[in-house]
Coordinates of N, CA and C and ligand atoms in Angstrom, one line a residue:
M1 N -0.8 21.2 -22.9 CA 0.0 20.1 -22.4 C -0.9 19.2 -21.5
S2 N -0.7 17.9 -21.7 CA -1.5 17.0 -20.9 C -0.7 15.9 -20.3
L3 N -1.1 15.4 -19.2 CA -0.4 14.3 -18.5 C -1.0 13.0 -19.0
V4 N -0.2 12.2 -19.6 CA -0.6 10.9 -20.1 C 0.1 9.8 -19.3
I5 N -0.6 8.8 -18.8 CA 0.0 7.7 -18.1 C -0.2 6.5 -19.0
T6 N 0.9 5.8 -19.3 CA 0.8 4.7 -20.3 C 1.9 3.7 -20.0
P7 N 1.6 2.4 -20.2 CA 2.6 1.4 -20.2 C 3.6 1.7 -21.3
A8 N 4.9 1.5 -21.0 CA 5.9 1.9 -22.0 C 7.2 1.0 -21.8
V9 N 7.9 0.8 -22.9 CA 9.2 0.1 -22.9 C 10.3 1.0 -23.4
V10 N 11.4 1.0 -22.7 CA 12.5 1.9 -23.0 C 13.3 1.2 -24.2
L11 N 13.3 2.0 -25.3 CA 14.0 1.5 -26.5 C 15.4 2.0 -26.7
Q12 N 15.6 3.1 -26.1 CA 16.9 3.8 -26.2 C 17.0 4.9 -25.2
T13 N 18.3 5.1 -24.7 CA 18.5 6.3 -23.9 C 19.8 6.9 -24.3
Y14 N 19.9 8.2 -24.2 CA 21.2 8.9 -24.4 C 21.2 10.1 -23.5
R15 N 22.5 10.4 -23.2 CA 22.7 11.6 -22.3 C 22.3 12.8 -23.0
Y16 N 21.7 13.7 -22.3 CA 21.2 15.0 -22.9 C 21.9 16.2 -22.2
S17 N 22.2 16.1 -21.0 CA 22.9 17.1 -20.3 C 23.6 16.4 -19.1
E18 N 24.2 17.2 -18.3 CA 25.0 16.7 -17.2 C 24.1 15.8 -16.3
T19 N 22.8 16.1 -16.2 CA 21.9 15.4 -15.3 C 20.7 14.7 -16.0
S20 N 20.6 14.9 -17.2 CA 19.4 14.5 -17.9 C 19.7 13.5 -19.0
K21 N 18.7 12.7 -19.3 CA 18.8 11.8 -20.5 C 17.5 12.0 -21.3
V22 N 17.7 11.6 -22.6 CA 16.5 11.5 -23.5 C 16.3 10.0 -23.6
V23 N 15.0 9.7 -23.5 CA 14.6 8.3 -23.6 C 13.6 8.1 -24.8
R24 N 13.9 7.1 -25.6 CA 12.9 6.8 -26.7 C 12.0 5.7 -26.1
L25 N 10.8 5.8 -26.2 CA 9.8 4.9 -25.6 C 8.9 4.3 -26.6
A26 N 8.6 3.0 -26.5 CA 7.4 2.4 -27.2 C 6.3 2.5 -26.2
T27 N 5.3 3.3 -26.4 CA 4.2 3.4 -25.5 C 2.9 2.8 -26.1
R28 N 2.1 2.4 -25.2 CA 0.8 1.8 -25.7 C -0.2 2.9 -26.1
E29 N -0.2 4.0 -25.4 CA -1.2 5.0 -25.7 C -0.8 6.1 -26.8
L30 N 0.6 6.2 -26.9 CA 1.0 7.3 -27.8 C 2.0 6.8 -28.9
G31 N 2.2 5.5 -28.9 CA 3.2 5.0 -29.9 C 4.6 5.3 -29.5
I32 N 5.4 5.5 -30.5 CA 6.8 5.8 -30.3 C 7.0 7.3 -30.0
Q33 N 7.6 7.5 -28.8 CA 7.8 8.9 -28.4 C 9.2 9.1 -27.8
S34 N 9.7 10.3 -27.8 CA 10.9 10.7 -27.1 C 10.6 11.7 -26.0
A35 N 11.3 11.5 -24.9 CA 11.0 12.4 -23.7 C 12.3 12.6 -23.0
I36 N 12.3 13.7 -22.3 CA 13.5 14.0 -21.5 C 13.2 13.7 -20.1
A37 N 14.2 12.9 -19.5 CA 14.0 12.6 -18.1 C 15.0 13.5 -17.3
K38 N 14.4 14.5 -16.7 CA 15.3 15.5 -16.1 C 15.8 15.0 -14.8
G39 N 17.0 15.2 -14.5 CA 17.6 14.8 -13.2 C 17.9 13.3 -13.1
V40 N 17.7 12.5 -14.1 CA 17.8 11.1 -14.0 C 19.3 10.7 -13.6
L41 N 20.2 11.5 -13.9 CA 21.6 11.1 -13.6 C 22.1 11.7 -12.3
R42 N 21.2 12.3 -11.6 CA 21.5 12.8 -10.2 C 21.5 11.5 -9.3
P43 N 22.4 11.5 -8.3 CA 22.5 10.4 -7.4 C 21.2 9.9 -6.8
K44 N 20.4 10.8 -6.4 CA 19.1 10.4 -5.7 C 17.9 10.6 -6.6
S45 N 18.1 10.4 -7.9 CA 17.0 10.6 -8.9 C 15.8 9.7 -8.5
R46 N 14.6 10.3 -8.7 CA 13.4 9.5 -8.5 C 13.2 8.4 -9.5
F47 N 13.9 8.4 -10.6 CA 13.8 7.4 -11.6 C 14.6 6.1 -11.2
G48 N 15.5 6.3 -10.2 CA 16.3 5.2 -9.8 C 17.0 4.6 -11.0
A49 N 17.1 3.2 -11.1 CA 17.7 2.6 -12.2 C 16.7 2.0 -13.2
A50 N 15.5 2.6 -13.2 CA 14.4 2.0 -14.0 C 14.6 2.2 -15.5
L51 N 15.2 3.3 -15.8 CA 15.3 3.7 -17.2 C 16.4 3.0 -18.0
E52 N 16.3 1.7 -18.0 CA 17.3 0.9 -18.7 C 16.7 0.3 -20.0
F53 N 17.5 0.1 -21.0 CA 17.1 -0.5 -22.2 C 16.2 -1.8 -21.9
L54 N 15.0 -1.8 -22.5 CA 14.1 -3.0 -22.5 C 13.3 -3.0 -21.2
S55 N 13.5 -2.1 -20.3 CA 12.6 -2.0 -19.1 C 11.2 -1.6 -19.5
E56 N 10.3 -2.2 -18.8 CA 8.9 -1.8 -19.0 C 8.3 -1.2 -17.8
G57 N 7.5 -0.2 -17.9 CA 6.9 0.4 -16.7 C 5.8 1.3 -17.1
E58 N 5.2 2.0 -16.1 CA 4.2 3.0 -16.3 C 4.8 4.3 -16.4
A59 N 4.7 4.9 -17.6 CA 5.4 6.2 -17.8 C 4.3 7.3 -17.6
Q60 N 4.8 8.3 -17.0 CA 4.0 9.5 -16.9 C 4.6 10.6 -17.8
L61 N 3.9 10.9 -18.8 CA 4.5 11.8 -19.8 C 3.7 13.1 -19.9
Y62 N 4.4 14.2 -19.7 CA 3.8 15.5 -20.1 C 3.9 15.7 -21.6
Y63 N 2.8 15.6 -22.2 CA 2.8 15.5 -23.6 C 2.3 16.8 -24.3
R64 N 3.1 17.2 -25.2 CA 2.7 18.4 -26.0 C 2.6 18.0 -27.5
D65 N 1.4 18.3 -28.0 CA 1.2 17.9 -29.4 C 2.3 18.5 -30.4
S66 N 2.6 19.7 -30.1 CA 3.5 20.4 -31.0 C 4.9 20.2 -30.9
R67 N 5.3 19.4 -29.8 CA 6.7 19.2 -29.6 C 7.1 17.7 -29.8
E68 N 8.3 17.6 -30.3 CA 8.7 16.2 -30.5 C 9.2 15.6 -29.2
L69 N 9.8 16.5 -28.3 CA 10.4 16.0 -27.1 C 9.5 16.3 -25.9
H70 N 8.9 15.3 -25.3 CA 8.0 15.5 -24.2 C 8.8 15.4 -22.9
T71 N 8.1 15.5 -21.8 CA 8.8 15.4 -20.5 C 8.3 14.2 -19.8
L72 N 9.3 13.3 -19.4 CA 9.0 12.1 -18.6 C 9.0 12.5 -17.1
A73 N 7.8 12.5 -16.5 CA 7.7 12.9 -15.1 C 8.0 11.7 -14.2
A74 N 7.7 10.5 -14.6 CA 8.0 9.4 -13.7 C 7.9 8.1 -14.6
F75 N 8.6 7.1 -14.1 CA 8.6 5.8 -14.8 C 8.7 4.7 -13.7
D76 N 7.6 4.1 -13.4 CA 7.5 3.1 -12.4 C 7.7 1.7 -13.1
A77 N 8.9 1.1 -12.9 CA 9.2 -0.1 -13.5 C 8.2 -1.2 -13.1
T78 N 7.7 -2.0 -14.1 CA 6.9 -3.1 -13.8 C 7.6 -4.4 -14.2
N79 N 8.5 -4.4 -15.2 CA 9.1 -5.6 -15.7 C 10.5 -5.2 -16.3
L80 N 11.5 -5.5 -15.6 CA 12.9 -5.1 -16.1 C 13.4 -6.1 -17.1
R81 N 12.8 -7.3 -17.2 CA 13.2 -8.3 -18.2 C 14.7 -8.6 -18.1
R82 N 15.2 -8.7 -16.9 CA 16.7 -8.9 -16.8 C 17.1 -10.2 -17.4
G83 N 16.2 -11.2 -17.6 CA 16.6 -12.4 -18.2 C 17.1 -12.2 -19.6
L84 N 16.8 -11.1 -20.2 CA 17.3 -10.9 -21.6 C 18.8 -10.5 -21.6
A85 N 19.2 -9.8 -20.5 CA 20.6 -9.3 -20.5 C 21.6 -10.4 -20.3
G86 N 21.3 -11.5 -19.7 CA 22.2 -12.5 -19.4 C 22.5 -13.5 -20.5
D87 N 21.9 -13.3 -21.6 CA 22.0 -14.3 -22.7 C 22.1 -13.5 -24.0
V88 N 23.2 -13.6 -24.7 CA 23.4 -12.7 -25.8 C 22.5 -13.0 -27.0
A89 N 22.1 -14.3 -27.2 CA 21.2 -14.6 -28.3 C 19.8 -14.0 -28.0
R90 N 19.3 -14.1 -26.7 CA 18.0 -13.5 -26.4 C 18.1 -12.0 -26.5
F91 N 19.2 -11.4 -26.0 CA 19.4 -10.0 -26.0 C 19.4 -9.4 -27.4
A92 N 20.2 -10.1 -28.3 CA 20.3 -9.7 -29.7 C 18.9 -9.7 -30.4
G93 N 18.1 -10.8 -30.1 CA 16.8 -10.8 -30.7 C 15.9 -9.7 -30.2
A94 N 16.0 -9.4 -28.9 CA 15.2 -8.4 -28.3 C 15.6 -7.0 -28.8
A95 N 16.9 -6.8 -29.0 CA 17.4 -5.5 -29.5 C 16.9 -5.3 -31.0
A96 N 17.0 -6.4 -31.8 CA 16.5 -6.3 -33.1 C 15.0 -6.0 -33.2
L97 N 14.3 -6.6 -32.3 CA 12.8 -6.4 -32.2 C 12.5 -5.0 -31.8
S98 N 13.3 -4.5 -30.9 CA 13.1 -3.1 -30.4 C 13.5 -2.1 -31.5
Q99 N 14.5 -2.4 -32.3 CA 14.8 -1.5 -33.4 C 13.7 -1.5 -34.4
I100 N 13.1 -2.6 -34.7 CA 12.0 -2.6 -35.7 C 10.8 -1.8 -35.1
M101 N 10.5 -2.0 -33.8 CA 9.5 -1.2 -33.2 C 9.7 0.3 -33.3
F102 N 11.0 0.7 -33.0 CA 11.4 2.1 -33.1 C 11.3 2.7 -34.5
K103 N 11.8 1.9 -35.5 CA 11.8 2.5 -36.8 C 10.5 2.4 -37.6
M104 N 9.7 1.4 -37.2 CA 8.4 1.1 -38.0 C 7.2 1.7 -37.3
G105 N 7.3 1.8 -35.9 CA 6.1 2.3 -35.2 C 5.8 3.7 -35.4
P106 N 4.6 4.1 -35.5 CA 4.2 5.5 -35.6 C 4.1 6.2 -34.3
P107 N 4.2 7.6 -34.2 CA 4.0 8.3 -33.0 C 2.5 8.4 -32.7
A108 N 1.8 7.3 -32.7 CA 0.3 7.3 -32.5 C -0.1 6.1 -31.7
P109 N -1.3 6.1 -31.1 CA -1.7 5.0 -30.3 C -1.5 3.7 -31.0
L110 N -0.8 2.7 -30.3 CA -0.7 1.4 -31.0 C -0.8 0.3 -30.0
P111 N -2.0 0.2 -29.4 CA -2.2 -0.9 -28.3 C -1.9 -2.3 -28.8
A112 N -2.4 -2.6 -30.0 CA -2.2 -4.0 -30.5 C -0.7 -4.3 -30.7
A113 N 0.0 -3.4 -31.4 CA 1.4 -3.6 -31.7 C 2.2 -3.6 -30.4
Y114 N 1.8 -2.8 -29.4 CA 2.5 -2.8 -28.1 C 2.4 -4.2 -27.5
I115 N 1.2 -4.8 -27.6 CA 1.1 -6.1 -27.0 C 1.9 -7.1 -27.7
V116 N 1.9 -7.1 -29.0 CA 2.7 -8.0 -29.8 C 4.2 -7.8 -29.5
F117 N 4.6 -6.6 -29.4 CA 6.0 -6.3 -29.1 C 6.4 -6.8 -27.7
T118 N 5.6 -6.5 -26.7 CA 6.0 -7.0 -25.4 C 5.8 -8.5 -25.3
S119 N 4.9 -9.1 -26.0 CA 4.8 -10.6 -26.0 C 6.0 -11.2 -26.6
G120 N 6.5 -10.5 -27.7 CA 7.8 -11.0 -28.3 C 8.9 -11.0 -27.3
L121 N 9.0 -9.9 -26.5 CA 10.1 -9.8 -25.5 C 9.9 -10.9 -24.5
D122 N 8.6 -11.2 -24.1 CA 8.4 -12.2 -23.1 C 8.8 -13.6 -23.7
L123 N 8.4 -13.8 -24.9 CA 8.8 -15.1 -25.6 C 10.3 -15.3 -25.6
L124 N 11.0 -14.2 -25.8 CA 12.5 -14.3 -25.8 C 13.1 -14.5 -24.4
V125 N 12.3 -14.1 -23.3 CA 12.7 -14.4 -22.0 C 12.5 -15.9 -21.7
T126 N 11.4 -16.4 -22.1 CA 10.9 -17.7 -21.7 C 11.3 -18.9 -22.6
A127 N 11.7 -18.6 -23.8 CA 11.9 -19.7 -24.8 C 13.0 -20.6 -24.3
P128 N 12.8 -21.9 -24.5 CA 13.9 -22.8 -24.1 C 15.2 -22.5 -24.9
A129 N 16.3 -22.9 -24.3 CA 17.6 -22.5 -24.9 C 17.7 -22.9 -26.4
G130 N 17.2 -24.0 -26.8 CA 17.3 -24.4 -28.1 C 16.3 -23.7 -29.1
A131 N 15.4 -22.9 -28.6 CA 14.4 -22.3 -29.4 C 14.5 -20.8 -29.4
V132 N 15.6 -20.2 -29.0 CA 15.7 -18.8 -28.9 C 15.7 -18.1 -30.3
D133 N 16.4 -18.8 -31.2 CA 16.4 -18.2 -32.6 C 15.0 -18.2 -33.2
A134 N 14.3 -19.4 -33.1 CA 13.0 -19.5 -33.6 C 12.0 -18.5 -32.9
A135 N 12.2 -18.3 -31.6 CA 11.4 -17.3 -30.9 C 11.6 -15.9 -31.4
A136 N 12.9 -15.6 -31.7 CA 13.2 -14.2 -32.2 C 12.6 -14.0 -33.6
V137 N 12.8 -15.0 -34.4 CA 12.3 -14.8 -35.8 C 10.7 -14.7 -35.7
R138 N 10.1 -15.5 -34.9 CA 8.6 -15.4 -34.8 C 8.2 -14.1 -34.3
A139 N 8.9 -13.6 -33.3 CA 8.6 -12.3 -32.7 C 8.7 -11.2 -33.8
V140 N 9.8 -11.3 -34.6 CA 10.0 -10.3 -35.7 C 8.8 -10.3 -36.7
W141 N 8.5 -11.5 -37.1 CA 7.4 -11.6 -38.1 C 6.1 -11.1 -37.5
A142 N 5.8 -11.5 -36.3 CA 4.6 -11.1 -35.7 C 4.5 -9.6 -35.6
L143 N 5.6 -8.9 -35.2 CA 5.5 -7.5 -35.0 C 5.4 -6.8 -36.4
V144 N 6.1 -7.2 -37.4 CA 6.1 -6.7 -38.7 C 4.6 -6.8 -39.2
T145 N 4.0 -8.0 -39.0 CA 2.7 -8.2 -39.5 C 1.7 -7.2 -38.8
E146 N 1.8 -7.1 -37.4 CA 0.9 -6.2 -36.7 C 1.1 -4.8 -37.1
L147 N 2.3 -4.4 -37.5 CA 2.5 -3.0 -38.0 C 2.1 -2.8 -39.4
G148 N 1.5 -3.9 -40.0 CA 0.9 -3.7 -41.4 C 1.8 -4.1 -42.5
F149 N 3.0 -4.7 -42.3 CA 3.9 -5.0 -43.3 C 4.2 -6.5 -43.5
G150 N 3.3 -7.3 -43.0 CA 3.5 -8.7 -42.9 C 3.6 -9.4 -44.3
P151 N 4.3 -10.5 -44.4 CA 4.5 -11.2 -45.7 C 3.2 -11.9 -46.1
S152 N 3.0 -11.9 -47.4 CA 1.9 -12.7 -48.0 C 2.5 -14.1 -48.2
L153 N 1.9 -15.1 -47.6 CA 2.5 -16.5 -47.6 C 1.6 -17.5 -48.3
Q154 N 0.4 -17.2 -48.5 CA -0.5 -18.1 -49.1 C -0.8 -17.9 -50.6
A155 N -0.9 -16.6 -51.0 CA -1.2 -16.3 -52.4 C -0.2 -15.3 -52.9
C156 N 0.0 -15.2 -54.2 CA 1.0 -14.3 -54.8 C 0.8 -12.9 -54.3
V157 N 1.9 -12.3 -53.8 CA 1.8 -11.0 -53.2 C 1.5 -9.9 -54.3
R158 N 1.7 -10.2 -55.6 CA 1.4 -9.2 -56.6 C 0.0 -9.3 -57.1
D159 N -0.5 -10.5 -57.3 CA -1.8 -10.6 -58.0 C -2.7 -11.6 -57.3
G160 N -2.3 -12.2 -56.2 CA -3.2 -13.1 -55.5 C -3.4 -14.5 -56.1
A161 N -2.6 -14.8 -57.2 CA -2.7 -16.1 -57.8 C -2.1 -17.1 -56.9
P162 N -2.4 -18.4 -57.2 CA -1.8 -19.5 -56.4 C -0.3 -19.4 -56.5
V163 N 0.4 -19.8 -55.4 CA 1.9 -19.7 -55.3 C 2.5 -20.6 -56.3
A164 N 3.7 -20.2 -56.8 CA 4.4 -21.0 -57.7 C 5.2 -22.1 -57.0
E165 N 5.1 -23.3 -57.6 CA 6.0 -24.4 -57.1 C 6.8 -24.9 -58.2
E166 N 8.0 -24.6 -58.3 CA 8.9 -25.1 -59.3 C 9.9 -26.1 -58.7
G167 N 9.7 -27.4 -59.1 CA 10.6 -28.4 -58.5 C 10.3 -28.5 -57.0
G168 N 9.0 -28.2 -56.7 CA 8.7 -28.3 -55.3 C 9.1 -27.0 -54.5
R169 N 9.7 -26.1 -55.1 CA 10.2 -24.9 -54.4 C 9.2 -23.7 -54.5
I170 N 9.1 -22.9 -53.5 CA 8.2 -21.8 -53.4 C 9.0 -20.5 -53.7
A171 N 8.6 -19.7 -54.6 CA 9.2 -18.4 -54.9 C 8.8 -17.4 -53.8
F172 N 9.8 -16.7 -53.2 CA 9.6 -15.7 -52.2 C 10.4 -14.5 -52.5
S173 N 9.8 -13.4 -52.5 CA 10.5 -12.1 -52.8 C 10.4 -11.1 -51.7
A174 N 11.5 -10.9 -51.0 CA 11.5 -9.9 -49.9 C 11.1 -8.5 -50.4
P175 N 11.6 -8.0 -51.5 CA 11.2 -6.7 -52.0 C 9.7 -6.6 -52.3
D176 N 9.1 -7.7 -52.8 CA 7.7 -7.6 -53.1 C 6.9 -7.8 -51.8
G177 N 7.4 -8.6 -50.9 CA 6.8 -8.8 -49.6 C 6.0 -10.1 -49.5
G178 N 6.5 -11.1 -50.2 CA 5.8 -12.4 -50.0 C 6.1 -13.4 -51.1
V179 N 5.3 -14.4 -51.2 CA 5.4 -15.5 -52.2 C 4.9 -15.0 -53.6
L180 N 5.4 -15.6 -54.6 CA 5.0 -15.2 -56.0 C 4.4 -16.4 -56.7
C181 N 3.5 -16.1 -57.6 CA 3.0 -17.2 -58.5 C 4.0 -17.4 -59.6
A182 N 3.8 -18.4 -60.5 CA 4.8 -18.8 -61.5 C 5.0 -17.6 -62.5
R183 N 3.9 -16.9 -62.8 CA 4.1 -15.8 -63.8 C 4.9 -14.7 -63.3
C184 N 4.6 -14.3 -62.0 CA 5.4 -13.2 -61.4 C 6.8 -13.6 -61.1
A185 N 7.0 -14.9 -60.7 CA 8.3 -15.3 -60.3 C 9.2 -15.3 -61.5
A186 N 8.6 -15.5 -62.7 CA 9.4 -15.6 -64.0 C 10.1 -14.2 -64.3
T187 N 9.5 -13.1 -63.8 CA 10.1 -11.8 -64.1 C 11.0 -11.4 -63.0
Q188 N 11.3 -12.2 -62.0 CA 12.1 -11.8 -60.9 C 13.2 -12.8 -60.7
S189 N 14.1 -12.6 -59.7 CA 15.0 -13.7 -59.3 C 14.8 -13.9 -57.8
P190 N 13.6 -14.5 -57.5 CA 13.2 -14.6 -56.1 C 14.0 -15.7 -55.4
T191 N 14.0 -15.7 -54.1 CA 14.5 -16.8 -53.3 C 13.6 -18.0 -53.6
R192 N 14.2 -19.2 -53.8 CA 13.4 -20.4 -54.0 C 13.5 -21.2 -52.7
L193 N 12.4 -21.2 -52.0 CA 12.3 -21.9 -50.7 C 12.0 -23.4 -50.9
P194 N 12.9 -24.3 -50.4 CA 12.5 -25.7 -50.4 C 11.2 -25.9 -49.5
P195 N 10.4 -26.9 -49.8 CA 9.1 -27.1 -49.1 C 9.2 -27.0 -47.6
E196 N 10.3 -27.7 -47.1 CA 10.4 -27.7 -45.6 C 10.7 -26.3 -45.1
D197 N 11.5 -25.5 -45.8 CA 11.8 -24.1 -45.3 C 10.5 -23.3 -45.4
Y198 N 9.7 -23.5 -46.5 CA 8.5 -22.8 -46.6 C 7.5 -23.1 -45.5
R199 N 7.4 -24.4 -45.1 CA 6.5 -24.8 -44.0 C 7.0 -24.2 -42.7
V200 N 8.3 -24.1 -42.5 CA 8.9 -23.5 -41.3 C 8.5 -22.0 -41.3
L201 N 8.7 -21.4 -42.4 CA 8.4 -20.0 -42.5 C 6.9 -19.7 -42.2
V202 N 6.0 -20.6 -42.7 CA 4.6 -20.4 -42.3 C 4.4 -20.6 -40.8
A203 N 5.0 -21.7 -40.3 CA 4.9 -21.9 -38.8 C 5.4 -20.8 -38.0
L204 N 6.5 -20.2 -38.4 CA 7.1 -19.1 -37.7 C 6.2 -17.9 -37.7
N205 N 5.3 -17.8 -38.7 CA 4.4 -16.7 -38.9 C 3.1 -17.0 -38.2
D206 N 2.9 -18.2 -37.6 CA 1.7 -18.6 -37.0 C 1.9 -18.7 -35.5
T207 N 1.4 -17.7 -34.8 CA 1.7 -17.6 -33.4 C 1.0 -18.8 -32.6
G208 N 0.0 -19.4 -33.3 CA -0.7 -20.5 -32.7 C 0.0 -21.8 -32.8
A209 N 1.0 -21.9 -33.7 CA 1.7 -23.1 -34.0 C 2.9 -23.3 -33.0
D210 N 3.3 -24.6 -32.8 CA 4.5 -24.8 -32.0 C 5.7 -24.2 -32.6
L211 N 6.6 -23.7 -31.8 CA 7.8 -23.2 -32.4 C 8.6 -24.3 -33.1
P212 N 8.9 -24.1 -34.4 CA 9.7 -25.1 -35.1 C 11.1 -25.2 -34.5
E213 N 11.6 -26.4 -34.6 CA 13.0 -26.6 -34.2 C 13.9 -26.3 -35.3
L214 N 14.9 -25.4 -35.1 CA 15.8 -25.0 -36.2 C 17.3 -25.3 -35.8
D215 N 18.0 -26.0 -36.6 CA 19.4 -26.2 -36.4 C 20.2 -24.9 -36.7
G216 N 21.4 -24.8 -36.5 CA 22.2 -23.6 -36.7 C 22.0 -23.0 -38.0
P217 N 22.3 -23.7 -39.1 CA 22.2 -23.2 -40.4 C 20.8 -22.7 -40.8
H218 N 19.8 -23.5 -40.4 CA 18.4 -23.0 -40.7 C 18.0 -21.8 -39.9
A219 N 18.5 -21.8 -38.6 CA 18.2 -20.6 -37.8 C 18.8 -19.3 -38.5
A220 N 20.0 -19.5 -38.9 CA 20.7 -18.4 -39.6 C 19.9 -18.0 -40.9
A221 N 19.5 -19.0 -41.6 CA 18.8 -18.7 -42.9 C 17.5 -17.9 -42.6
H222 N 16.8 -18.3 -41.5 CA 15.5 -17.7 -41.2 C 15.7 -16.3 -40.6
R223 N 16.8 -16.1 -39.9 CA 17.1 -14.8 -39.4 C 17.4 -13.9 -40.6
R224 N 18.1 -14.4 -41.6 CA 18.5 -13.7 -42.8 C 17.3 -13.3 -43.6
L225 N 16.4 -14.2 -43.8 CA 15.2 -13.9 -44.6 C 14.4 -12.8 -43.9
A226 N 14.2 -12.9 -42.6 CA 13.4 -11.9 -41.9 C 14.1 -10.6 -41.9
A227 N 15.4 -10.6 -41.7 CA 16.1 -9.3 -41.7 C 16.1 -8.6 -43.1
R228 N 16.3 -9.4 -44.1 CA 16.2 -8.9 -45.5 C 14.8 -8.3 -45.8
F229 N 13.8 -9.0 -45.3 CA 12.4 -8.5 -45.5 C 12.2 -7.2 -44.8
V230 N 12.7 -7.1 -43.6 CA 12.5 -5.8 -42.8 C 13.3 -4.7 -43.5
R231 N 14.5 -5.0 -43.9 CA 15.3 -3.9 -44.6 C 14.6 -3.4 -45.8
H232 N 14.0 -4.3 -46.6 CA 13.3 -3.8 -47.8 C 12.1 -2.9 -47.5
H233 N 11.6 -3.0 -46.2 CA 10.4 -2.2 -45.9 C 10.7 -1.0 -45.0
L234 N 12.0 -0.8 -44.9 CA 12.4 0.4 -44.1 C 13.5 1.1 -45.0
D235 N 13.4 2.4 -45.0 CA 14.4 3.2 -45.6 C 15.6 3.5 -44.7
A236 N 15.5 3.0 -43.5 CA 16.5 3.3 -42.5 C 17.9 3.0 -43.0
V237 N 18.8 3.9 -42.8 CA 20.2 3.7 -43.2 C 20.9 2.7 -42.3
S238 N 20.7 2.9 -41.1 CA 21.4 2.0 -40.1 C 20.5 1.2 -39.3
L239 N 20.7 -0.1 -39.3 CA 19.9 -1.0 -38.5 C 20.9 -1.9 -37.7
S240 N 21.7 -1.3 -36.9 CA 22.8 -2.0 -36.3 C 22.3 -3.2 -35.5
A241 N 21.3 -3.1 -34.7 CA 20.8 -4.2 -33.9 C 20.3 -5.3 -34.8
L242 N 19.6 -5.0 -35.8 CA 19.1 -6.0 -36.8 C 20.3 -6.7 -37.4
D243 N 21.3 -6.0 -37.8 CA 22.5 -6.6 -38.4 C 23.2 -7.5 -37.5
F244 N 23.3 -7.1 -36.2 CA 24.0 -7.9 -35.2 C 23.3 -9.3 -35.0
W245 N 22.0 -9.1 -34.9 CA 21.1 -10.3 -34.7 C 21.2 -11.2 -35.9
E246 N 21.1 -10.7 -37.1 CA 21.1 -11.4 -38.3 C 22.3 -12.3 -38.5
R247 N 23.5 -11.6 -38.2 CA 24.8 -12.3 -38.4 C 25.2 -13.1 -37.3
S248 N 24.4 -13.1 -36.2 CA 24.7 -13.9 -35.0 C 26.1 -13.8 -34.7
S249 N 26.6 -12.5 -34.6 CA 28.0 -12.3 -34.5 C 28.7 -12.9 -33.3
W250 N 27.9 -13.4 -32.4 CA 28.5 -14.0 -31.1 C 28.7 -15.5 -31.3
T251 N 28.3 -16.1 -32.4 CA 28.6 -17.5 -32.5 C 29.5 -17.7 -33.7
R252 N 30.0 -18.9 -33.8 CA 30.8 -19.2 -35.0 C 30.2 -20.4 -35.8
L253 N 29.3 -20.0 -36.6 CA 28.6 -21.0 -37.5 C 29.5 -21.4 -38.6
Q254 N 29.4 -22.7 -38.9 CA 30.1 -23.2 -40.1 C 29.5 -22.6 -41.3
P255 N 30.3 -22.5 -42.4 CA 29.6 -22.0 -43.6 C 28.4 -22.9 -43.9
T256 N 27.4 -22.3 -44.4 CA 26.1 -23.0 -44.5 C 25.7 -23.4 -45.9
S257 N 25.1 -24.5 -46.0 CA 24.6 -24.8 -47.4 C 23.1 -24.5 -47.4
A258 N 22.6 -23.9 -46.4 CA 21.1 -23.7 -46.4 C 20.8 -22.7 -47.5
V259 N 19.6 -22.8 -48.0 CA 19.2 -22.2 -49.3 C 18.8 -20.7 -49.3
L260 N 18.2 -20.3 -48.2 CA 17.5 -19.0 -48.1 C 18.5 -17.8 -48.5
Ligands
ZN301 ZN1 1.6 -13.4 -59.3

C-alpha cells in the first residue's frame, strides 16, 4: 500500500455506509479510481463539504494495486467550480464531460487527459452565455481526442483518401469515426454535412480556433453529432448525463430543420 497525492476531480459519490461514501475520481496520477471516504458523513468530518460532484482538489489516496477500492485519506479542495451549478446548460455539459471521462478513462496515469478534462470544465465556467453549447461540444471533442478516440476530419477514416464532397456535402460516419471518401461513403449511409456544418465541426475540434457561434438548432445538431459519436465508441449501456445534455431537456427548442 502506498500513499499517492494527486490532483483529482470528483466524478461521482454514493453512500457506502452510515458514515462513509464511495467517490469516483478522475486523478492526474492514477487515472479513474474509486475510493472510500470513511467518516465523510459524520458531522465534523475532516472532508467538510469538499467531496461534491465536480469539485477539484488534492486527493491523498492509500492505493493498493490489488484492490479496486482505495482509501481516500484527505481531499483538500482547490476549485469547487460552483459556477457550474448555477446554470443548467453549463452543468449539463460538465456532467456529460465527466461521464465521458469516467467511462473512457483508464485506471492509469493520464496527465494530459486530466488537463484537457479540467480545461473543458474551466471553459464551461467561463464561456459567455451565448457560447455555452459550443464550449461543451468543443470540450467533448477535445477529451475524446486526447483519450485516443478523436474523429478523423481531414482524410477518409477508412483508407486515408481525400474526403468525399457530393453536392458540396461531406460524408461523416459516427460508427467509423470520421469523414469518408466517395468510395467508402457509397457503401454506407453516412451523415451528409453541409459545408458550413463541416467547417463548424472542424472549428469545434480546433482548440486554437475561436468558438463558433451556434444558434439553437445548430447547437442541438452538434451536441447530437458528438453524443452519437461517443456512444458508438463506448459499450456503456447507460449514459444518462450524455443523454440529458444531448437532448437539452431543460430548453424547449422548436423542431429543427438542421441536417446532422
Ligand atoms: Zn475511404
